[in-house]
Short mmCIF file of N, CA and C and ligand atoms in Angstrom, two decimals:
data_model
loop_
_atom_site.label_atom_id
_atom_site.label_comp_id
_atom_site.label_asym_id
_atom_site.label_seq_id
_atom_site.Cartn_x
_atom_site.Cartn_y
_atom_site.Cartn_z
N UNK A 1 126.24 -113.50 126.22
CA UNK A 1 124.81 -113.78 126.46
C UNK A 1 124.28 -112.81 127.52
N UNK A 2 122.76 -112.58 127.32
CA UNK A 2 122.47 -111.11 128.16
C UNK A 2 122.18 -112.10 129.62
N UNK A 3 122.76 -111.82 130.99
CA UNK A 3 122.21 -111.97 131.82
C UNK A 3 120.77 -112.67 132.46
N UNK A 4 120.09 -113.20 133.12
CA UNK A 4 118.90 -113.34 133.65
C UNK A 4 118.60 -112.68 134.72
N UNK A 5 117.25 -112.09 134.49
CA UNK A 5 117.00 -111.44 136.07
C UNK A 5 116.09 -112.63 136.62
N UNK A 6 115.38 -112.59 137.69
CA UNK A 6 114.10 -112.89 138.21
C UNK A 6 113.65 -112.26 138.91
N UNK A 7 111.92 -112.06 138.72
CA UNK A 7 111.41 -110.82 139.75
C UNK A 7 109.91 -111.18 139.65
N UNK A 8 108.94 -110.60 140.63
CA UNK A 8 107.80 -111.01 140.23
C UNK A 8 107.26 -109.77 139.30
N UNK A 9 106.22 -110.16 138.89
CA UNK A 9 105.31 -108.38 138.58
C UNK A 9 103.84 -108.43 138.41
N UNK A 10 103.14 -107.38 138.40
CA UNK A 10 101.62 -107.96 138.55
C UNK A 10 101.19 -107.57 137.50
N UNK A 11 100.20 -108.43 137.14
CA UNK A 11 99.80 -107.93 135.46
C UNK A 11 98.01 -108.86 135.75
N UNK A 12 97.43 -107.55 135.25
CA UNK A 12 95.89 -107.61 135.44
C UNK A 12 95.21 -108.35 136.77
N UNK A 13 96.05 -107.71 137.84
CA UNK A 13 95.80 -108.00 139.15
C UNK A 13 96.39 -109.62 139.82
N UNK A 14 97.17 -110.05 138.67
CA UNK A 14 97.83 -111.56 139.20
C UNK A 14 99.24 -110.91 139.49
N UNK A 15 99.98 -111.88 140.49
CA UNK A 15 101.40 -111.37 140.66
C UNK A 15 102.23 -112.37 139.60
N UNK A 16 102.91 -112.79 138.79
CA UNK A 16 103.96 -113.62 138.26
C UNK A 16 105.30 -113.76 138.74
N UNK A 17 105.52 -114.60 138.57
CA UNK A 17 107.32 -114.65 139.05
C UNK A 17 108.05 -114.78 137.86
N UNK A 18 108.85 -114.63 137.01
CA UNK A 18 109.05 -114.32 135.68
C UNK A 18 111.00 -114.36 135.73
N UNK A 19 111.14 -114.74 134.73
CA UNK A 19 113.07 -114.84 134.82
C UNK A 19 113.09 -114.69 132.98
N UNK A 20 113.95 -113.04 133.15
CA UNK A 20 113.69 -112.84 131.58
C UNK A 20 115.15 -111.99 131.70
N UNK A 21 115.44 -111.91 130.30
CA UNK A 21 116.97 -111.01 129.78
C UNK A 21 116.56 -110.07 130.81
N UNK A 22 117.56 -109.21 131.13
CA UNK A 22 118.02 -107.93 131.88
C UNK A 22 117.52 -106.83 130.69
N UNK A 23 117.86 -107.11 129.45
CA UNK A 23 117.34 -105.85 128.53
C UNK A 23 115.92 -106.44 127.47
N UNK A 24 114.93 -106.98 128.25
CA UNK A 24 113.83 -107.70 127.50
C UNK A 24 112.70 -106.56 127.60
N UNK A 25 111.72 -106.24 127.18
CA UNK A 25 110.71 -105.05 127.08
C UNK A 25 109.94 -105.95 127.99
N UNK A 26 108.86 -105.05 128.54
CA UNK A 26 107.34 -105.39 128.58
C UNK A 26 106.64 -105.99 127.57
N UNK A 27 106.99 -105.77 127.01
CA UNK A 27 105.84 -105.99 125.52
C UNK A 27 106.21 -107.68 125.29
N UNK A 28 107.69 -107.68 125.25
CA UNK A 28 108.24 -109.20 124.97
C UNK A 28 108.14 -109.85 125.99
N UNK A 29 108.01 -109.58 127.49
CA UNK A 29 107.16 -110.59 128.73
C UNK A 29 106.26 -111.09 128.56
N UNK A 30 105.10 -109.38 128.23
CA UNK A 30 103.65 -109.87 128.52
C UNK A 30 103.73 -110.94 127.18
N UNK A 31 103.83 -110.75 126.13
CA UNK A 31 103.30 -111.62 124.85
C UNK A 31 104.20 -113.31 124.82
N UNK A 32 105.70 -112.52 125.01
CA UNK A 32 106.10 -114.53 125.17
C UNK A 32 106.54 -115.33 126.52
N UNK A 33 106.04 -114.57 127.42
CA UNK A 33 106.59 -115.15 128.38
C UNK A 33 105.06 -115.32 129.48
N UNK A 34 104.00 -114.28 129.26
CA UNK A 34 102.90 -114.71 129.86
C UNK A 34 101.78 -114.95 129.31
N UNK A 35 102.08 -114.73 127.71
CA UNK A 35 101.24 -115.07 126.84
C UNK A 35 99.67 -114.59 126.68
N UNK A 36 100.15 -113.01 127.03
CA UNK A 36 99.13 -111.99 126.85
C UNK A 36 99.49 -111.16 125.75
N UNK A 37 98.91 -111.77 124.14
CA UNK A 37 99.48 -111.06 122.81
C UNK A 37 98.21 -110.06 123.01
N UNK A 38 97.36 -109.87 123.48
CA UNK A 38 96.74 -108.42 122.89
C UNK A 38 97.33 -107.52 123.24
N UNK A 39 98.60 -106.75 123.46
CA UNK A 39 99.25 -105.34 123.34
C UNK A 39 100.08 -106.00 121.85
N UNK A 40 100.09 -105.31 120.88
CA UNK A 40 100.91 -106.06 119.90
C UNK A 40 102.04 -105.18 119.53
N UNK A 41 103.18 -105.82 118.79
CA UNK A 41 104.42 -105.56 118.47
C UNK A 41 104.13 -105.00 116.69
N UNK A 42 103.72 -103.35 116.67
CA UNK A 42 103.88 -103.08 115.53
C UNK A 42 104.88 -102.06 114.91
N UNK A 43 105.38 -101.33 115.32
CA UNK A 43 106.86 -100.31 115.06
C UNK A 43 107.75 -101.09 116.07
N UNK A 44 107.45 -101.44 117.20
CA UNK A 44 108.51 -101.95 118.56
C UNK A 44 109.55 -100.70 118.33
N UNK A 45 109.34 -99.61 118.28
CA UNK A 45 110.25 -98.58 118.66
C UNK A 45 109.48 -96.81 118.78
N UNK A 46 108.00 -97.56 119.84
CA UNK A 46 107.51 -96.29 120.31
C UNK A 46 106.57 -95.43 119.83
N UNK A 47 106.52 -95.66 118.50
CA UNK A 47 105.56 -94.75 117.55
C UNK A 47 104.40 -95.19 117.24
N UNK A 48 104.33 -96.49 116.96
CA UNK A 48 102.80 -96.62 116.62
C UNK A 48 101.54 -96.75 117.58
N UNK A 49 102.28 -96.96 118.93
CA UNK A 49 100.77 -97.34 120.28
C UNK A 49 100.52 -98.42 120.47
N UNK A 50 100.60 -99.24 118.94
CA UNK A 50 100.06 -100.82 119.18
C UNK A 50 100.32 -101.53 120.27
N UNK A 51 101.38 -101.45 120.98
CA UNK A 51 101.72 -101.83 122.11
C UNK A 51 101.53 -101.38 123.96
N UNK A 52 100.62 -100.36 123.71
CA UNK A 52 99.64 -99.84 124.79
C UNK A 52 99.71 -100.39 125.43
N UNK A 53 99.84 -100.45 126.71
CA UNK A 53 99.47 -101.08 128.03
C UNK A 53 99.53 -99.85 128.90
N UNK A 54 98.65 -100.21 130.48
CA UNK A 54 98.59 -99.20 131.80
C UNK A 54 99.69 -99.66 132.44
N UNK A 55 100.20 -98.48 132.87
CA UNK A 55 101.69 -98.85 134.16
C UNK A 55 100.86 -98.23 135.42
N UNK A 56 100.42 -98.24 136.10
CA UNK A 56 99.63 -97.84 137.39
C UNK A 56 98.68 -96.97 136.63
N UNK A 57 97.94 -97.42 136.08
CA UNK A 57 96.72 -96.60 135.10
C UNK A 57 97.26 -95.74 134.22
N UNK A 58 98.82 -95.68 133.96
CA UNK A 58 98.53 -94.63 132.88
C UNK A 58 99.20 -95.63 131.83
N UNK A 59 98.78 -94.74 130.47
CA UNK A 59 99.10 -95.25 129.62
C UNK A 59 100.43 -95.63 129.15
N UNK A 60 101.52 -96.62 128.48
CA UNK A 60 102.48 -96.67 128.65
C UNK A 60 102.83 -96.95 127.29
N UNK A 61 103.87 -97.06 126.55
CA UNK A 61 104.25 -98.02 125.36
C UNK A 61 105.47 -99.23 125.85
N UNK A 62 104.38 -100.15 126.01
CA UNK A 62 105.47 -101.61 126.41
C UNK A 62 106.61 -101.71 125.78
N UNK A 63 106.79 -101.56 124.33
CA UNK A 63 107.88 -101.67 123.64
C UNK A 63 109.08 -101.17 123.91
N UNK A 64 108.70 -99.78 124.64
CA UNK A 64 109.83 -98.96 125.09
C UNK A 64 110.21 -99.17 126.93
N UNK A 65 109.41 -100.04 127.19
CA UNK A 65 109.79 -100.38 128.77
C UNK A 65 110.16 -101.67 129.08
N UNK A 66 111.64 -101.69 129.61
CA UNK A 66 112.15 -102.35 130.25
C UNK A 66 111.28 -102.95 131.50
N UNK A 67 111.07 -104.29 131.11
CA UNK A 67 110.18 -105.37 131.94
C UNK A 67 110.77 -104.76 133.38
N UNK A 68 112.50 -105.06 133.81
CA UNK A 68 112.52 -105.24 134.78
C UNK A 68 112.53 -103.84 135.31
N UNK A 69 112.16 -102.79 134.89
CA UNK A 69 112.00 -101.74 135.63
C UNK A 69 110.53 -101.37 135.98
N UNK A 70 109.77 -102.50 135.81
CA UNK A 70 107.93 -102.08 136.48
C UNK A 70 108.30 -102.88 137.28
N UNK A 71 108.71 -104.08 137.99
CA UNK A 71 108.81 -104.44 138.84
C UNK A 71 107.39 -104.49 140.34
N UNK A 72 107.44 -103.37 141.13
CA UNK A 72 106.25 -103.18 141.99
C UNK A 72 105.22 -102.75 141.74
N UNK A 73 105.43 -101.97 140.09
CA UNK A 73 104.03 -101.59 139.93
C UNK A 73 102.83 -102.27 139.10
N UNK A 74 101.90 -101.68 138.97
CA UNK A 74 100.59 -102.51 138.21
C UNK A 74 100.38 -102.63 136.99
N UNK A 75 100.70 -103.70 136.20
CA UNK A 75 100.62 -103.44 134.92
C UNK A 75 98.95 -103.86 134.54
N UNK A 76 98.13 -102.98 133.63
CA UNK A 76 97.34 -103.50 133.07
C UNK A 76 96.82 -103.66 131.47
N UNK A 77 96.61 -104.71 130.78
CA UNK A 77 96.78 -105.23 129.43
C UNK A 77 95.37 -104.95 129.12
N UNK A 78 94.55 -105.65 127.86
CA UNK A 78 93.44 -105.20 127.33
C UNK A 78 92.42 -106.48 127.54
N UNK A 79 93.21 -107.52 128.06
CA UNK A 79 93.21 -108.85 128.63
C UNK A 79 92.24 -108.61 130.16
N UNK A 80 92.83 -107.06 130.42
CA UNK A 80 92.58 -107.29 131.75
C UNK A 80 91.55 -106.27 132.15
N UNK A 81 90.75 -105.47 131.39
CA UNK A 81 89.79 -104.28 131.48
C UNK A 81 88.60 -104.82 131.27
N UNK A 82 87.56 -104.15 132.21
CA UNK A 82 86.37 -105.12 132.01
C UNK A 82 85.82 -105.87 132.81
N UNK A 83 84.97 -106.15 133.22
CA UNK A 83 84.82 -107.21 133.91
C UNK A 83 84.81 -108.34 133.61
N UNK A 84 85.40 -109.82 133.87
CA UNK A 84 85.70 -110.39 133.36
C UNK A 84 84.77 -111.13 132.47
N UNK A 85 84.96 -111.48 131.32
CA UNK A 85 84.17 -112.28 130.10
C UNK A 85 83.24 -110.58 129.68
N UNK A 86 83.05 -109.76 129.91
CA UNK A 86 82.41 -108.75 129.62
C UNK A 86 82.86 -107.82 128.99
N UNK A 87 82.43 -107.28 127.90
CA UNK A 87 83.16 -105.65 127.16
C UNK A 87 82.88 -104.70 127.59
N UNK A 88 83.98 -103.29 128.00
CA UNK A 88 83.48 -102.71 128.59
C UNK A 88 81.99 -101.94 127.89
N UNK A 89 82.18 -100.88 128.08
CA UNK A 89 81.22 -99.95 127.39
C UNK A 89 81.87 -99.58 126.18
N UNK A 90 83.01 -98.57 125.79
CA UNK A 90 83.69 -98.75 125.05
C UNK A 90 84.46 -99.65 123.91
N UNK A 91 84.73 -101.08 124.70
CA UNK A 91 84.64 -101.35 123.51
C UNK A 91 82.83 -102.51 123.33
N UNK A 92 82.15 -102.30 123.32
CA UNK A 92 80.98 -102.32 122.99
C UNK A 92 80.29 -101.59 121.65
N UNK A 93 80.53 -99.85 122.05
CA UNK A 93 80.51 -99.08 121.46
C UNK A 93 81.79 -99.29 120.26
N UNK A 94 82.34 -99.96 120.36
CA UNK A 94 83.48 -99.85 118.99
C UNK A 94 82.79 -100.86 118.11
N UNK A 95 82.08 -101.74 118.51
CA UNK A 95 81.22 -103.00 118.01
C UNK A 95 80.31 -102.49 117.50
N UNK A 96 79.59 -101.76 117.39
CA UNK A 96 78.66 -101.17 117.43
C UNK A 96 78.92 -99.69 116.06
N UNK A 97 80.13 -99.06 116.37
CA UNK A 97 79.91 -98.54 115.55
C UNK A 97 81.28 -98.37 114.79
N UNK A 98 81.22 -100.23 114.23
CA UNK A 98 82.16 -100.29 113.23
C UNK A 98 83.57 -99.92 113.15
N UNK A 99 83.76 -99.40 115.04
CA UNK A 99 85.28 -99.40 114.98
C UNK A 99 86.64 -99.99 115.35
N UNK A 100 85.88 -101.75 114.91
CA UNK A 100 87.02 -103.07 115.31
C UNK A 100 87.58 -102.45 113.76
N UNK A 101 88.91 -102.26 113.70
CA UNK A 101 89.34 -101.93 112.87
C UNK A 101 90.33 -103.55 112.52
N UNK A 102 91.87 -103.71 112.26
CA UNK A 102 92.45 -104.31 112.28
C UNK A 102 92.72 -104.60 113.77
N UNK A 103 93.41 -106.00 113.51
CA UNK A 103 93.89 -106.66 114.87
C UNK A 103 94.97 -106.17 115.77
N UNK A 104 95.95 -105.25 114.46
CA UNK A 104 96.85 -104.55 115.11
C UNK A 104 96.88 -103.26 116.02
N UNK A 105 95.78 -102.53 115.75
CA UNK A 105 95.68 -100.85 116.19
C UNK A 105 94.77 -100.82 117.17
N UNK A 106 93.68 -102.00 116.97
CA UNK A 106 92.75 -101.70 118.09
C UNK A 106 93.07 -101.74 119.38
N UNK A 107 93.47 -102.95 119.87
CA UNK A 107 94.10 -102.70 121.27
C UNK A 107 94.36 -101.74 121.52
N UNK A 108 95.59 -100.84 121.10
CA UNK A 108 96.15 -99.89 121.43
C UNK A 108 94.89 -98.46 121.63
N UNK A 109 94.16 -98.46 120.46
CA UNK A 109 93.36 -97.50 120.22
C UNK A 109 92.49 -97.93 122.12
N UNK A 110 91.96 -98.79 122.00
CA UNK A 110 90.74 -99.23 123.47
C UNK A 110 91.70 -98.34 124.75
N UNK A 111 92.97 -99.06 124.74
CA UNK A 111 93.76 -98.86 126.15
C UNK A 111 94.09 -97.83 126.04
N UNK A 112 94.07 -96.87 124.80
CA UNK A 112 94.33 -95.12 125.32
C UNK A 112 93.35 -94.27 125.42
N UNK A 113 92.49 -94.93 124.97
CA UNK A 113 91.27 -94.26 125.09
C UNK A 113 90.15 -94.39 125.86
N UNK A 114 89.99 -95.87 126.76
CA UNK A 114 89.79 -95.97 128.41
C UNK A 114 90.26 -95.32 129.18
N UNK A 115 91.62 -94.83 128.82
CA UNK A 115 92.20 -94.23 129.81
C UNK A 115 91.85 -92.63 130.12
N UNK A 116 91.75 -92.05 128.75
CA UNK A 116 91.46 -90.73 128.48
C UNK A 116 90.04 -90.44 128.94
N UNK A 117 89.12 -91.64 128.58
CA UNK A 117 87.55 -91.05 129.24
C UNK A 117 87.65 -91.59 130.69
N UNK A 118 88.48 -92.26 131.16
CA UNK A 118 88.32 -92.12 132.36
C UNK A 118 88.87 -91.25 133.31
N UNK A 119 89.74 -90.02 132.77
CA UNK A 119 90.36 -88.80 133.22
C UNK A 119 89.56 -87.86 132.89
N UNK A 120 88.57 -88.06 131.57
CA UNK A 120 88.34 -87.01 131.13
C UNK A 120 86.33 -87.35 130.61
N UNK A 121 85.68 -86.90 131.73
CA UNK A 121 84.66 -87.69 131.80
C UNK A 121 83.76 -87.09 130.20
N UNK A 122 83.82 -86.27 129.89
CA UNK A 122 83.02 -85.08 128.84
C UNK A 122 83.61 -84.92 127.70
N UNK A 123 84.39 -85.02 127.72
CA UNK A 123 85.42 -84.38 126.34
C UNK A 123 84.92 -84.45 125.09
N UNK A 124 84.66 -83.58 124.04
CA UNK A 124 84.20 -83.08 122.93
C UNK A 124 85.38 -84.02 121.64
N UNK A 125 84.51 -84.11 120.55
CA UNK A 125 85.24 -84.81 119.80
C UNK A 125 86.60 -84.67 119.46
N UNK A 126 86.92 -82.99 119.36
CA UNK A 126 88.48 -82.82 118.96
C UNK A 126 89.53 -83.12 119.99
N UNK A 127 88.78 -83.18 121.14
CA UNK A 127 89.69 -83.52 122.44
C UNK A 127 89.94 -84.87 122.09
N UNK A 128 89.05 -86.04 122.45
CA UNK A 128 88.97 -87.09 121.77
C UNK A 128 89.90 -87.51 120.75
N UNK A 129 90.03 -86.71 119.97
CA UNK A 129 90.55 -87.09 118.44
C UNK A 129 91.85 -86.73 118.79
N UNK A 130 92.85 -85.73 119.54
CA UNK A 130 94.06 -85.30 120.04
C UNK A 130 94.27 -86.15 120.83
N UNK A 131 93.65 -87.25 121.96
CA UNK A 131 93.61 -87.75 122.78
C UNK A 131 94.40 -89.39 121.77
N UNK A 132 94.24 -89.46 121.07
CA UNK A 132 94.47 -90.56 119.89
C UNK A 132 95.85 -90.08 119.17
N UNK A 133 96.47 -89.07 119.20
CA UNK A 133 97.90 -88.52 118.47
C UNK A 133 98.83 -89.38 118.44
N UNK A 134 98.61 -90.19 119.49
CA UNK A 134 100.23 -91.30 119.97
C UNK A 134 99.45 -92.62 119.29
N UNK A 135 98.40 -92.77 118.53
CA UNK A 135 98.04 -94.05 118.04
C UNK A 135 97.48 -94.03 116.47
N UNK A 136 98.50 -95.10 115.85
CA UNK A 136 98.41 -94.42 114.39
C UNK A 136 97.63 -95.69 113.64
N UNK A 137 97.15 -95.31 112.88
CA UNK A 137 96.21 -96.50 112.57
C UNK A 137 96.81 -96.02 110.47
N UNK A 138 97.67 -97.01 109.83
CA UNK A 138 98.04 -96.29 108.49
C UNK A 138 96.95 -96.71 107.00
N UNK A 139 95.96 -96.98 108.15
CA UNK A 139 95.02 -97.82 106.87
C UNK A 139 93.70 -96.71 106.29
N UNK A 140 92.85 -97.42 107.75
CA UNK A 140 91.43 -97.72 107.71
C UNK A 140 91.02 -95.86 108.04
N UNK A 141 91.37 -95.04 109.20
CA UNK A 141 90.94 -93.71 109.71
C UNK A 141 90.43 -94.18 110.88
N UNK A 142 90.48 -93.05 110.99
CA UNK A 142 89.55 -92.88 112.50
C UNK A 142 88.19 -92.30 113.00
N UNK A 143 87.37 -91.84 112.23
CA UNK A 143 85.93 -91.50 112.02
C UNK A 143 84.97 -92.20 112.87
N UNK A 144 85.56 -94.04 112.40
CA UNK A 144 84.40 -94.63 113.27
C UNK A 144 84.93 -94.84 114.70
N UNK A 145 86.39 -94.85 115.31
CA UNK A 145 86.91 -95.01 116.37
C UNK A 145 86.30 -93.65 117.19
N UNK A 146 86.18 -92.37 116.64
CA UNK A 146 85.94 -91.25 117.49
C UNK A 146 84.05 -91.45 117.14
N UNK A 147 83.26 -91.84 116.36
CA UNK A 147 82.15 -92.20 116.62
C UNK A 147 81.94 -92.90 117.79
N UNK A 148 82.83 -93.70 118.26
CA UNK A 148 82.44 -94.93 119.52
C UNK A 148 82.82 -94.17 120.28
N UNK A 149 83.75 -93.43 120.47
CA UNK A 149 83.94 -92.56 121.91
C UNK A 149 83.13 -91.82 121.97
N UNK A 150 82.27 -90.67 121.42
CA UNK A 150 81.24 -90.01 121.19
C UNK A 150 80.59 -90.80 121.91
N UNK A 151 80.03 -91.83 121.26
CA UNK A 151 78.52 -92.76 121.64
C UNK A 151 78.98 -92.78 123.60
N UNK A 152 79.38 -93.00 123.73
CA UNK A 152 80.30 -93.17 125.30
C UNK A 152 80.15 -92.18 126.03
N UNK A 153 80.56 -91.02 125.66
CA UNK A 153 80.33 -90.18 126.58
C UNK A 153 78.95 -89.15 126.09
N UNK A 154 77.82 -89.79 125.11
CA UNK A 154 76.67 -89.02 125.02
C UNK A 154 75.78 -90.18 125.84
N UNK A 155 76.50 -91.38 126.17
CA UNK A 155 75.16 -92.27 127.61
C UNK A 155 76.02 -91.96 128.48
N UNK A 156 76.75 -91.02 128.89
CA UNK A 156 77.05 -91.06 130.05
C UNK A 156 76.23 -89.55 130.36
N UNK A 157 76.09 -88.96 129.55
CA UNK A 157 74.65 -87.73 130.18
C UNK A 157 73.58 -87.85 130.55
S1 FES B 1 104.98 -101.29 119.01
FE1 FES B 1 105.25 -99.96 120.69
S2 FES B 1 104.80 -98.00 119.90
FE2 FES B 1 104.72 -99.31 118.15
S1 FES B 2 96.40 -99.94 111.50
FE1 FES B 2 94.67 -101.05 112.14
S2 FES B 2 93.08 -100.50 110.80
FE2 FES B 2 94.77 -99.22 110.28
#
């Protein structure tokens, strides 16, 4: 049987105290153990994004991180962007222009792409659209997802 750790960790500015396997992901904390399912479990081996989350603002894939190695740092979920009860701008703009896609990709799509306009205040659509490489969506496209980032950074002029 795998071991137990216990440790705290902070996730969307709360601290938790948490006692999980020694080899348990992020992804399997936040969703069954603190019961924050919006990063979702769709490849669980790195490739698809669905599982997005911030490790001290940057972007991370939970699936591939060992819970107990964030430990001191900041985790933030899609749970946790925003002000609270409020959408940001972004995803506003995804509302707006038709790019709630499935339940599975969006998350991922919001939390890499908050992250990117907030590094990258201007960026032109193909930047944008490269900025999305690590998030695969095998359905719907991405046309209206890079429409909402567009809309985003043409009110921010
Ligand atoms: S579930 Fe983590 S990258 Fe696909
Ligand atoms: S994977 Fe979500 S719409 Fe394609």
């Amino acid at each position: 049987m795998t071991e137990k750790i216990d440790f705290t960790i902070a996730v969307n500015g709360a601290r938790h105290a948490v006692s999980v396997p020694s080899d348990a992901t992020l992804l399997r904390l936040l969703r069954e153990d603190l019961l924050l399912t919006g990063a979702k479990r769709g490849c669980n081996q790195g490739v698809c994004g669905a599982c997005t989350v911030w490790i001290d603002g940057a972007p991370a894939r939970a699936c591939l991180t060992l819970a107990a190695n964030v430990g001191e740092r900041e985790v933030t979920t899609i749970e946790g962007i925003g002000e609270q009860g409020r959408l940001t701008a972004l995803q506003e703009a995804f509302v707006n222009h038709g790019a709630m896609q499935c339940g599975f990709c969006t998350p991922g799509m919001v939390m890499s792409l908050e992250a990117f306009l907030r590094d990258n205040p201007a960026p032109d659509r193909s930047a944008l659209r490269a900025s999305l490489s690590g998030q695969l969506c095998r359905c719907t496209g991405y046309s209206k997802i890079l429409d909402a980032a567009m809309a985003v950074v043409k009110d921010r002029k």
